[in-house]
Amino acid sequence: MALCLRRAFSCAILLIAAQAALAQGSANVFLEDVTWTELRDALAAGKTTAIIPIGGTEQSGPYVALGKHNARVKLLSQRIAQALGNALVAPVIAYVPEGGYAPPTSHMKFPGTLTVSDDVFEKTLESAANSLKVHGFRNIVFLGDHGGYQNDIRRVVVRLNKAWSGSPARAFVPAEYYAASSDGYAQILRQHGVRDDEIGTHAALADTSLQLAVAPQMVRLQQLRSAPKPGAADGVYGGDPRRASAELGQLGVDAIVSRTVAALKKDTAAR
């Protein structure tokens, strides 16, 4: 009797593990994790929206790792794709315009920031989008997590849609994604009692809270809590990150995802 029970228990565990693995596989939305035949089948099954996440490798003060934007846009793109149900996520574009290097300007004044020229960046976006179009994606969505290159993305979208005129493919850059992560998120924080002199524009409370919600291991939280208020010389602009929290960050994550999903559903349904 005991042996039968042990066997039944073992079978139940194996069944649960198999179901979990199946669910995980079906929920996978990352292009780089599937084979070409799996992608072919996914396209045939209706996954014809491709998200191109755009991050950046830049300084974010002494307490947030350089890959902040890359980690954030990957996770947010994953959640957006899962909510849409018909989308896959391309690899993150991590090399973006971040200033000049002769002489160093903007974030390039801080070690670790990587930059490319605007024309190289725009051609990279166009090449990625055209690659996805060739393979059968109809909706190519650019999600840019950094403010400095938003105009570059918009220019690329205009050029692509002109070139694709007459084809079933279209390019999109939903304004709601960056708006929700910047001014929209700042408004949410104010409603929760956070002061403007804390929210900031870069590497301050808003930025750091979002990072704590999506990738807490990238925030040097213990050092941050005991630090004096950082400023522009440290790479923190317009605010104070010391009261940042994952709970505040989750408010921003939820807003970014819900507003972007609603915008994309509206835009693609109108086609």
PDB file of C-alpha atoms in Angstrom:
ATOM      1  CA  MET A   1       0.000   0.000   0.000  1.00  0.00           C
ATOM      2  CA  ALA A   2       2.785   2.398   0.947  1.00  0.00           C
ATOM      3  CA  LEU A   3       4.601   1.606  -2.299  1.00  0.00           C
ATOM      4  CA  CYS A   4       1.472   2.350  -4.317  1.00  0.00           C
ATOM      5  CA  LEU A   5       1.045   5.651  -2.510  1.00  0.00           C
ATOM      6  CA  ARG A   6       4.666   6.594  -3.151  1.00  0.00           C
ATOM      7  CA  ARG A   7       4.268   5.754  -6.831  1.00  0.00           C
ATOM      8  CA  ALA A   8       1.069   7.756  -7.060  1.00  0.00           C
ATOM      9  CA  PHE A   9       2.751  10.689  -5.347  1.00  0.00           C
ATOM     10  CA  SER A  10       5.738  10.473  -7.700  1.00  0.00           C
ATOM     11  CA  CYS A  11       3.457  10.376 -10.727  1.00  0.00           C
ATOM     12  CA  ALA A  12       1.540  13.382  -9.456  1.00  0.00           C
ATOM     13  CA  ILE A  13       4.779  15.342  -9.000  1.00  0.00           C
ATOM     14  CA  LEU A  14       5.923  14.432 -12.507  1.00  0.00           C
ATOM     15  CA  LEU A  15       2.548  15.459 -13.939  1.00  0.00           C
ATOM     16  CA  ILE A  16       2.674  18.818 -12.166  1.00  0.00           C
ATOM     17  CA  ALA A  17       6.237  19.392 -13.375  1.00  0.00           C
ATOM     18  CA  ALA A  18       5.269  18.519 -16.951  1.00  0.00           C
ATOM     19  CA  GLN A  19       2.275  20.847 -16.844  1.00  0.00           C
ATOM     20  CA  ALA A  20       4.442  23.657 -15.467  1.00  0.00           C
ATOM     21  CA  ALA A  21       7.025  23.129 -18.206  1.00  0.00           C
ATOM     22  CA  LEU A  22       4.286  23.134 -20.841  1.00  0.00           C
ATOM     23  CA  ALA A  23       2.810  26.340 -19.455  1.00  0.00           C
ATOM     24  CA  GLN A  24       6.224  27.964 -19.347  1.00  0.00           C
ATOM     25  CA  GLY A  25       6.910  27.007 -22.954  1.00  0.00           C
ATOM     26  CA  SER A  26       3.537  28.298 -24.140  1.00  0.00           C
ATOM     27  CA  ALA A  27       4.114  31.575 -22.294  1.00  0.00           C
ATOM     28  CA  ASN A  28       7.528  32.132 -23.849  1.00  0.00           C
ATOM     29  CA  VAL A  29       7.403  35.228 -26.038  1.00  0.00           C
ATOM     30  CA  PHE A  30      11.111  35.809 -26.682  1.00  0.00           C
ATOM     31  CA  LEU A  31      12.168  35.373 -30.292  1.00  0.00           C
ATOM     32  CA  GLU A  32      15.714  34.388 -29.348  1.00  0.00           C
ATOM     33  CA  ASP A  33      14.451  31.425 -27.291  1.00  0.00           C
ATOM     34  CA  VAL A  34      12.590  29.640 -30.106  1.00  0.00           C
ATOM     35  CA  THR A  35      13.794  27.706 -33.136  1.00  0.00           C
ATOM     36  CA  TRP A  36      13.066  28.824 -36.668  1.00  0.00           C
ATOM     37  CA  THR A  37      10.469  26.086 -37.124  1.00  0.00           C
ATOM     38  CA  GLU A  38       8.766  27.049 -33.870  1.00  0.00           C
ATOM     39  CA  LEU A  39       8.688  30.645 -35.088  1.00  0.00           C
ATOM     40  CA  ARG A  40       7.251  29.561 -38.442  1.00  0.00           C
ATOM     41  CA  ASP A  41       4.466  27.727 -36.627  1.00  0.00           C
ATOM     42  CA  ALA A  42       3.833  30.659 -34.274  1.00  0.00           C
ATOM     43  CA  LEU A  43       3.446  33.007 -37.240  1.00  0.00           C
ATOM     44  CA  ALA A  44       1.031  30.595 -38.879  1.00  0.00           C
ATOM     45  CA  ALA A  45      -0.935  30.460 -35.627  1.00  0.00           C
ATOM     46  CA  GLY A  46      -1.388  34.247 -35.613  1.00  0.00           C
ATOM     47  CA  LYS A  47       1.554  35.682 -33.665  1.00  0.00           C
ATOM     48  CA  THR A  48       2.151  38.383 -36.254  1.00  0.00           C
ATOM     49  CA  THR A  49       3.075  41.290 -33.963  1.00  0.00           C
ATOM     50  CA  ALA A  50       6.780  41.776 -33.234  1.00  0.00           C
ATOM     51  CA  ILE A  51       8.029  44.048 -30.471  1.00  0.00           C
ATOM     52  CA  ILE A  52      11.507  45.535 -30.830  1.00  0.00           C
ATOM     53  CA  PRO A  53      12.627  46.603 -27.332  1.00  0.00           C
ATOM     54  CA  ILE A  54      15.160  49.413 -27.252  1.00  0.00           C
ATOM     55  CA  GLY A  55      17.210  49.984 -24.133  1.00  0.00           C
ATOM     56  CA  GLY A  56      20.619  51.560 -23.763  1.00  0.00           C
ATOM     57  CA  THR A  57      23.840  51.118 -21.833  1.00  0.00           C
ATOM     58  CA  GLU A  58      24.336  54.219 -19.745  1.00  0.00           C
ATOM     59  CA  GLN A  59      25.231  55.495 -16.309  1.00  0.00           C
ATOM     60  CA  SER A  60      22.367  55.720 -13.839  1.00  0.00           C
ATOM     61  CA  GLY A  61      24.157  57.084 -10.842  1.00  0.00           C
ATOM     62  CA  PRO A  62      26.263  55.153  -8.305  1.00  0.00           C
ATOM     63  CA  TYR A  63      23.454  52.816  -7.217  1.00  0.00           C
ATOM     64  CA  VAL A  64      21.853  51.450 -10.422  1.00  0.00           C
ATOM     65  CA  ALA A  65      23.662  49.183 -12.890  1.00  0.00           C
ATOM     66  CA  LEU A  66      24.518  50.319 -16.405  1.00  0.00           C
ATOM     67  CA  GLY A  67      22.078  47.927 -18.088  1.00  0.00           C
ATOM     68  CA  LYS A  68      19.010  49.463 -16.429  1.00  0.00           C
ATOM     69  CA  HIS A  69      17.131  50.251 -19.624  1.00  0.00           C
ATOM     70  CA  ASN A  70      17.918  46.876 -21.202  1.00  0.00           C
ATOM     71  CA  ALA A  71      16.548  44.865 -18.283  1.00  0.00           C
ATOM     72  CA  ARG A  72      13.537  47.116 -17.899  1.00  0.00           C
ATOM     73  CA  VAL A  73      12.435  47.191 -21.512  1.00  0.00           C
ATOM     74  CA  LYS A  74      12.860  43.417 -21.836  1.00  0.00           C
ATOM     75  CA  LEU A  75      10.594  42.649 -18.900  1.00  0.00           C
ATOM     76  CA  LEU A  76       8.024  45.275 -19.847  1.00  0.00           C
ATOM     77  CA  SER A  77       7.998  44.052 -23.457  1.00  0.00           C
ATOM     78  CA  GLN A  78       7.476  40.509 -22.205  1.00  0.00           C
ATOM     79  CA  ARG A  79       4.472  41.547 -20.124  1.00  0.00           C
ATOM     80  CA  ILE A  80       3.043  43.605 -22.987  1.00  0.00           C
ATOM     81  CA  ALA A  81       3.461  40.726 -25.453  1.00  0.00           C
ATOM     82  CA  GLN A  82       1.812  38.266 -23.073  1.00  0.00           C
ATOM     83  CA  ALA A  83      -1.113  40.634 -22.555  1.00  0.00           C
ATOM     84  CA  LEU A  84      -1.547  41.139 -26.293  1.00  0.00           C
ATOM     85  CA  GLY A  85      -1.508  37.397 -26.918  1.00  0.00           C
ATOM     86  CA  ASN A  86      -0.367  37.649 -30.541  1.00  0.00           C
ATOM     87  CA  ALA A  87       3.112  39.113 -30.068  1.00  0.00           C
ATOM     88  CA  LEU A  88       6.727  38.012 -29.820  1.00  0.00           C
ATOM     89  CA  VAL A  89       9.672  40.032 -28.503  1.00  0.00           C
ATOM     90  CA  ALA A  90      12.856  40.540 -30.515  1.00  0.00           C
ATOM     91  CA  PRO A  91      16.266  40.843 -28.787  1.00  0.00           C
ATOM     92  CA  VAL A  92      16.878  44.111 -26.942  1.00  0.00           C
ATOM     93  CA  ILE A  93      18.800  46.796 -28.820  1.00  0.00           C
ATOM     94  CA  ALA A  94      21.380  47.917 -26.254  1.00  0.00           C
ATOM     95  CA  TYR A  95      23.606  50.187 -28.374  1.00  0.00           C
ATOM     96  CA  VAL A  96      21.917  53.575 -28.734  1.00  0.00           C
ATOM     97  CA  PRO A  97      22.817  57.275 -29.013  1.00  0.00           C
ATOM     98  CA  GLU A  98      24.103  58.454 -25.629  1.00  0.00           C
ATOM     99  CA  GLY A  99      26.171  61.508 -26.597  1.00  0.00           C
ATOM    100  CA  GLY A 100      29.476  62.169 -28.284  1.00  0.00           C
ATOM    101  CA  TYR A 101      32.870  60.724 -27.436  1.00  0.00           C
ATOM    102  CA  ALA A 102      35.219  63.277 -28.982  1.00  0.00           C
ATOM    103  CA  PRO A 103      34.871  65.098 -26.641  1.00  0.00           C
ATOM    104  CA  PRO A 104      32.601  63.085 -24.307  1.00  0.00           C
ATOM    105  CA  THR A 105      29.168  64.660 -23.845  1.00  0.00           C
ATOM    106  CA  SER A 106      26.003  63.771 -21.912  1.00  0.00           C
ATOM    107  CA  HIS A 107      26.185  60.340 -20.223  1.00  0.00           C
ATOM    108  CA  MET A 108      29.444  59.602 -22.048  1.00  0.00           C
ATOM    109  CA  LYS A 109      31.187  61.633 -19.365  1.00  0.00           C
ATOM    110  CA  PHE A 110      30.638  58.653 -17.040  1.00  0.00           C
ATOM    111  CA  PRO A 111      32.526  55.323 -17.387  1.00  0.00           C
ATOM    112  CA  GLY A 112      30.566  52.441 -18.881  1.00  0.00           C
ATOM    113  CA  THR A 113      28.176  54.368 -21.104  1.00  0.00           C
ATOM    114  CA  LEU A 114      28.199  53.148 -24.727  1.00  0.00           C
ATOM    115  CA  THR A 115      27.083  55.297 -27.645  1.00  0.00           C
ATOM    116  CA  VAL A 116      26.435  55.033 -31.369  1.00  0.00           C
ATOM    117  CA  SER A 117      25.598  57.759 -33.860  1.00  0.00           C
ATOM    118  CA  ASP A 118      21.999  58.557 -34.739  1.00  0.00           C
ATOM    119  CA  ASP A 119      22.363  57.338 -38.319  1.00  0.00           C
ATOM    120  CA  VAL A 120      23.814  53.976 -37.236  1.00  0.00           C
ATOM    121  CA  PHE A 121      21.051  53.606 -34.641  1.00  0.00           C
ATOM    122  CA  GLU A 122      18.287  54.404 -37.115  1.00  0.00           C
ATOM    123  CA  LYS A 123      19.705  52.016 -39.731  1.00  0.00           C
ATOM    124  CA  THR A 124      19.851  49.281 -37.086  1.00  0.00           C
ATOM    125  CA  LEU A 125      16.172  49.800 -36.276  1.00  0.00           C
ATOM    126  CA  GLU A 126      15.234  49.782 -39.954  1.00  0.00           C
ATOM    127  CA  SER A 127      17.233  46.607 -40.585  1.00  0.00           C
ATOM    128  CA  ALA A 128      15.654  44.801 -37.640  1.00  0.00           C
ATOM    129  CA  ALA A 129      12.163  45.831 -38.735  1.00  0.00           C
ATOM    130  CA  ASN A 130      12.724  44.802 -42.351  1.00  0.00           C
ATOM    131  CA  SER A 131      14.050  41.436 -41.189  1.00  0.00           C
ATOM    132  CA  LEU A 132      10.889  40.811 -39.181  1.00  0.00           C
ATOM    133  CA  LYS A 133       8.681  41.944 -42.065  1.00  0.00           C
ATOM    134  CA  VAL A 134      10.376  39.483 -44.432  1.00  0.00           C
ATOM    135  CA  HIS A 135       9.549  36.626 -42.081  1.00  0.00           C
ATOM    136  CA  GLY A 136       5.850  37.485 -41.990  1.00  0.00           C
ATOM    137  CA  PHE A 137       5.273  39.848 -39.090  1.00  0.00           C
ATOM    138  CA  ARG A 138       2.597  42.424 -39.904  1.00  0.00           C
ATOM    139  CA  ASN A 139       2.841  44.780 -36.918  1.00  0.00           C
ATOM    140  CA  ILE A 140       6.349  45.917 -35.984  1.00  0.00           C
ATOM    141  CA  VAL A 141       6.307  47.776 -32.661  1.00  0.00           C
ATOM    142  CA  PHE A 142       9.202  49.837 -31.314  1.00  0.00           C
ATOM    143  CA  LEU A 143       9.327  50.335 -27.537  1.00  0.00           C
ATOM    144  CA  GLY A 144      12.038  52.789 -26.499  1.00  0.00           C
ATOM    145  CA  ASP A 145      12.837  52.998 -22.787  1.00  0.00           C
ATOM    146  CA  HIS A 146      15.124  56.049 -22.970  1.00  0.00           C
ATOM    147  CA  GLY A 147      14.048  59.578 -23.812  1.00  0.00           C
ATOM    148  CA  GLY A 148      17.056  60.660 -25.846  1.00  0.00           C
ATOM    149  CA  TYR A 149      16.257  58.714 -29.002  1.00  0.00           C
ATOM    150  CA  GLN A 150      12.472  59.003 -29.229  1.00  0.00           C
ATOM    151  CA  ASN A 151      12.711  61.305 -32.265  1.00  0.00           C
ATOM    152  CA  ASP A 152      15.001  58.785 -33.992  1.00  0.00           C
ATOM    153  CA  ILE A 153      12.374  56.084 -33.566  1.00  0.00           C
ATOM    154  CA  ARG A 154       9.620  58.298 -34.901  1.00  0.00           C
ATOM    155  CA  ARG A 155      11.686  59.114 -37.994  1.00  0.00           C
ATOM    156  CA  VAL A 156      12.300  55.415 -38.599  1.00  0.00           C
ATOM    157  CA  VAL A 157       8.591  54.594 -38.300  1.00  0.00           C
ATOM    158  CA  VAL A 158       7.692  57.271 -40.854  1.00  0.00           C
ATOM    159  CA  ARG A 159      10.291  55.971 -43.324  1.00  0.00           C
ATOM    160  CA  LEU A 160       9.279  52.347 -42.868  1.00  0.00           C
ATOM    161  CA  ASN A 161       5.578  52.986 -43.358  1.00  0.00           C
ATOM    162  CA  LYS A 162       6.326  54.961 -46.500  1.00  0.00           C
ATOM    163  CA  ALA A 163       8.513  52.148 -47.845  1.00  0.00           C
ATOM    164  CA  TRP A 164       5.948  49.497 -46.856  1.00  0.00           C
ATOM    165  CA  SER A 165       3.020  51.286 -48.453  1.00  0.00           C
ATOM    166  CA  GLY A 166       0.882  48.722 -50.266  1.00  0.00           C
ATOM    167  CA  SER A 167       2.111  45.828 -48.126  1.00  0.00           C
ATOM    168  CA  PRO A 168       0.308  44.359 -45.091  1.00  0.00           C
ATOM    169  CA  ALA A 169       3.134  45.404 -42.741  1.00  0.00           C
ATOM    170  CA  ARG A 170       3.095  48.533 -40.581  1.00  0.00           C
ATOM    171  CA  ALA A 171       5.456  50.028 -38.008  1.00  0.00           C
ATOM    172  CA  PHE A 172       4.296  51.556 -34.724  1.00  0.00           C
ATOM    173  CA  VAL A 173       5.826  53.570 -31.901  1.00  0.00           C
ATOM    174  CA  PRO A 174       3.113  53.907 -29.239  1.00  0.00           C
ATOM    175  CA  ALA A 175       3.578  57.233 -27.477  1.00  0.00           C
ATOM    176  CA  GLU A 176       1.925  55.778 -24.389  1.00  0.00           C
ATOM    177  CA  TYR A 177       4.929  53.588 -23.513  1.00  0.00           C
ATOM    178  CA  TYR A 178       7.393  56.402 -22.855  1.00  0.00           C
ATOM    179  CA  ALA A 179       4.714  58.825 -21.667  1.00  0.00           C
ATOM    180  CA  ALA A 180       3.576  56.368 -19.002  1.00  0.00           C
ATOM    181  CA  SER A 181       7.150  55.787 -17.827  1.00  0.00           C
ATOM    182  CA  SER A 182       7.979  59.491 -17.557  1.00  0.00           C
ATOM    183  CA  ASP A 183       5.329  62.183 -16.988  1.00  0.00           C
ATOM    184  CA  GLY A 184       2.555  59.647 -16.423  1.00  0.00           C
ATOM    185  CA  TYR A 185       4.527  57.821 -13.756  1.00  0.00           C
ATOM    186  CA  ALA A 186       5.544  61.062 -12.094  1.00  0.00           C
ATOM    187  CA  GLN A 187       1.878  61.949 -11.734  1.00  0.00           C
ATOM    188  CA  ILE A 188       1.144  58.573 -10.133  1.00  0.00           C
ATOM    189  CA  LEU A 189       3.976  59.095  -7.654  1.00  0.00           C
ATOM    190  CA  ARG A 190       2.652  62.534  -6.715  1.00  0.00           C
ATOM    191  CA  GLN A 191      -0.733  60.949  -5.987  1.00  0.00           C
ATOM    192  CA  HIS A 192       1.065  58.641  -3.553  1.00  0.00           C
ATOM    193  CA  GLY A 193       2.699  61.485  -1.681  1.00  0.00           C
ATOM    194  CA  VAL A 194       6.101  61.524  -3.361  1.00  0.00           C
ATOM    195  CA  ARG A 195       7.620  64.979  -3.699  1.00  0.00           C
ATOM    196  CA  ASP A 196       8.872  66.454  -6.967  1.00  0.00           C
ATOM    197  CA  ASP A 197      12.311  66.969  -5.454  1.00  0.00           C
ATOM    198  CA  GLU A 198      12.506  63.185  -5.037  1.00  0.00           C
ATOM    199  CA  ILE A 199      10.951  62.007  -8.312  1.00  0.00           C
ATOM    200  CA  GLY A 200      13.648  63.449 -10.596  1.00  0.00           C
ATOM    201  CA  THR A 201      14.336  62.865 -14.284  1.00  0.00           C
ATOM    202  CA  HIS A 202      17.220  60.368 -14.257  1.00  0.00           C
ATOM    203  CA  ALA A 203      18.446  57.834 -11.665  1.00  0.00           C
ATOM    204  CA  ALA A 204      16.305  59.441  -8.960  1.00  0.00           C
ATOM    205  CA  LEU A 205      13.304  57.992  -7.108  1.00  0.00           C
ATOM    206  CA  ALA A 206      11.152  57.256 -10.161  1.00  0.00           C
ATOM    207  CA  ASP A 207      13.904  55.566 -12.139  1.00  0.00           C
ATOM    208  CA  THR A 208      15.196  53.600  -9.163  1.00  0.00           C
ATOM    209  CA  SER A 209      11.749  52.456  -8.056  1.00  0.00           C
ATOM    210  CA  LEU A 210      10.977  51.102 -11.518  1.00  0.00           C
ATOM    211  CA  GLN A 211      14.247  49.192 -11.434  1.00  0.00           C
ATOM    212  CA  LEU A 212      13.524  47.750  -8.005  1.00  0.00           C
ATOM    213  CA  ALA A 213      10.228  46.430  -9.396  1.00  0.00           C
ATOM    214  CA  VAL A 214      11.717  44.762 -12.492  1.00  0.00           C
ATOM    215  CA  ALA A 215      15.314  43.867 -11.570  1.00  0.00           C
ATOM    216  CA  PRO A 216      16.108  44.581  -7.908  1.00  0.00           C
ATOM    217  CA  GLN A 217      19.517  42.906  -8.143  1.00  0.00           C
ATOM    218  CA  MET A 218      20.642  45.834 -10.320  1.00  0.00           C
ATOM    219  CA  VAL A 219      20.120  48.349  -7.505  1.00  0.00           C
ATOM    220  CA  ARG A 220      22.746  48.736  -4.780  1.00  0.00           C
ATOM    221  CA  LEU A 221      20.023  49.187  -2.210  1.00  0.00           C
ATOM    222  CA  GLN A 222      22.050  48.884   0.992  1.00  0.00           C
ATOM    223  CA  GLN A 223      24.531  51.503  -0.175  1.00  0.00           C
ATOM    224  CA  LEU A 224      21.717  53.729  -1.400  1.00  0.00           C
ATOM    225  CA  ARG A 225      19.856  53.704   1.914  1.00  0.00           C
ATOM    226  CA  SER A 226      22.915  54.921   3.841  1.00  0.00           C
ATOM    227  CA  ALA A 227      24.168  57.400   1.223  1.00  0.00           C
ATOM    228  CA  PRO A 228      24.041  61.191   1.333  1.00  0.00           C
ATOM    229  CA  LYS A 229      21.745  62.749  -1.249  1.00  0.00           C
ATOM    230  CA  PRO A 230      23.369  62.255  -4.687  1.00  0.00           C
ATOM    231  CA  GLY A 231      23.389  65.001  -7.292  1.00  0.00           C
ATOM    232  CA  ALA A 232      24.311  65.787 -10.880  1.00  0.00           C
ATOM    233  CA  ALA A 233      28.008  65.131 -10.274  1.00  0.00           C
ATOM    234  CA  ASP A 234      26.999  61.571  -9.355  1.00  0.00           C
ATOM    235  CA  GLY A 235      24.788  61.179 -12.428  1.00  0.00           C
ATOM    236  CA  VAL A 236      21.487  61.654 -10.571  1.00  0.00           C
ATOM    237  CA  TYR A 237      19.361  64.434 -12.030  1.00  0.00           C
ATOM    238  CA  GLY A 238      16.553  66.420 -10.451  1.00  0.00           C
ATOM    239  CA  GLY A 239      15.638  64.170  -7.549  1.00  0.00           C
ATOM    240  CA  ASP A 240      16.589  61.865  -4.698  1.00  0.00           C
ATOM    241  CA  PRO A 241      16.461  58.045  -5.007  1.00  0.00           C
ATOM    242  CA  ARG A 242      16.901  57.185  -1.329  1.00  0.00           C
ATOM    243  CA  ARG A 243      13.198  56.483  -0.645  1.00  0.00           C
ATOM    244  CA  ALA A 244      12.733  54.411  -3.808  1.00  0.00           C
ATOM    245  CA  SER A 245      10.861  51.137  -3.392  1.00  0.00           C
ATOM    246  CA  ALA A 246       9.663  48.174  -5.433  1.00  0.00           C
ATOM    247  CA  GLU A 247       6.097  48.939  -4.320  1.00  0.00           C
ATOM    248  CA  LEU A 248       6.254  52.403  -5.885  1.00  0.00           C
ATOM    249  CA  GLY A 249       7.927  50.934  -8.931  1.00  0.00           C
ATOM    250  CA  GLN A 250       5.165  48.390  -9.427  1.00  0.00           C
ATOM    251  CA  LEU A 251       2.680  51.229  -9.800  1.00  0.00           C
ATOM    252  CA  GLY A 252       4.694  52.455 -12.770  1.00  0.00           C
ATOM    253  CA  VAL A 253       5.127  48.990 -14.267  1.00  0.00           C
ATOM    254  CA  ASP A 254       1.387  48.353 -14.172  1.00  0.00           C
ATOM    255  CA  ALA A 255       0.620  51.720 -15.767  1.00  0.00           C
ATOM    256  CA  ILE A 256       3.195  51.306 -18.551  1.00  0.00           C
ATOM    257  CA  VAL A 257       1.945  47.836 -19.452  1.00  0.00           C
ATOM    258  CA  SER A 258      -1.784  48.578 -19.325  1.00  0.00           C
ATOM    259  CA  ARG A 259      -1.584  51.859 -21.235  1.00  0.00           C
ATOM    260  CA  THR A 260       0.716  50.458 -23.921  1.00  0.00           C
ATOM    261  CA  VAL A 261      -1.404  47.351 -24.415  1.00  0.00           C
ATOM    262  CA  ALA A 262      -4.569  49.443 -24.746  1.00  0.00           C
ATOM    263  CA  ALA A 263      -2.895  51.737 -27.285  1.00  0.00           C
ATOM    264  CA  LEU A 264      -1.566  48.873 -29.386  1.00  0.00           C
ATOM    265  CA  LYS A 265      -4.876  47.048 -29.399  1.00  0.00           C
ATOM    266  CA  LYS A 266      -6.552  50.224 -30.604  1.00  0.00           C
ATOM    267  CA  ASP A 267      -3.906  50.988 -33.248  1.00  0.00           C
ATOM    268  CA  THR A 268      -3.729  47.496 -34.695  1.00  0.00           C
ATOM    269  CA  ALA A 269      -7.502  46.937 -34.599  1.00  0.00           C
ATOM    270  CA  ALA A 270      -7.970  50.064 -36.703  1.00  0.00           C
ATOM    271  CA  ARG A 271      -6.037  48.541 -39.609  1.00  0.00           C
TER     272      ARG A 271
END
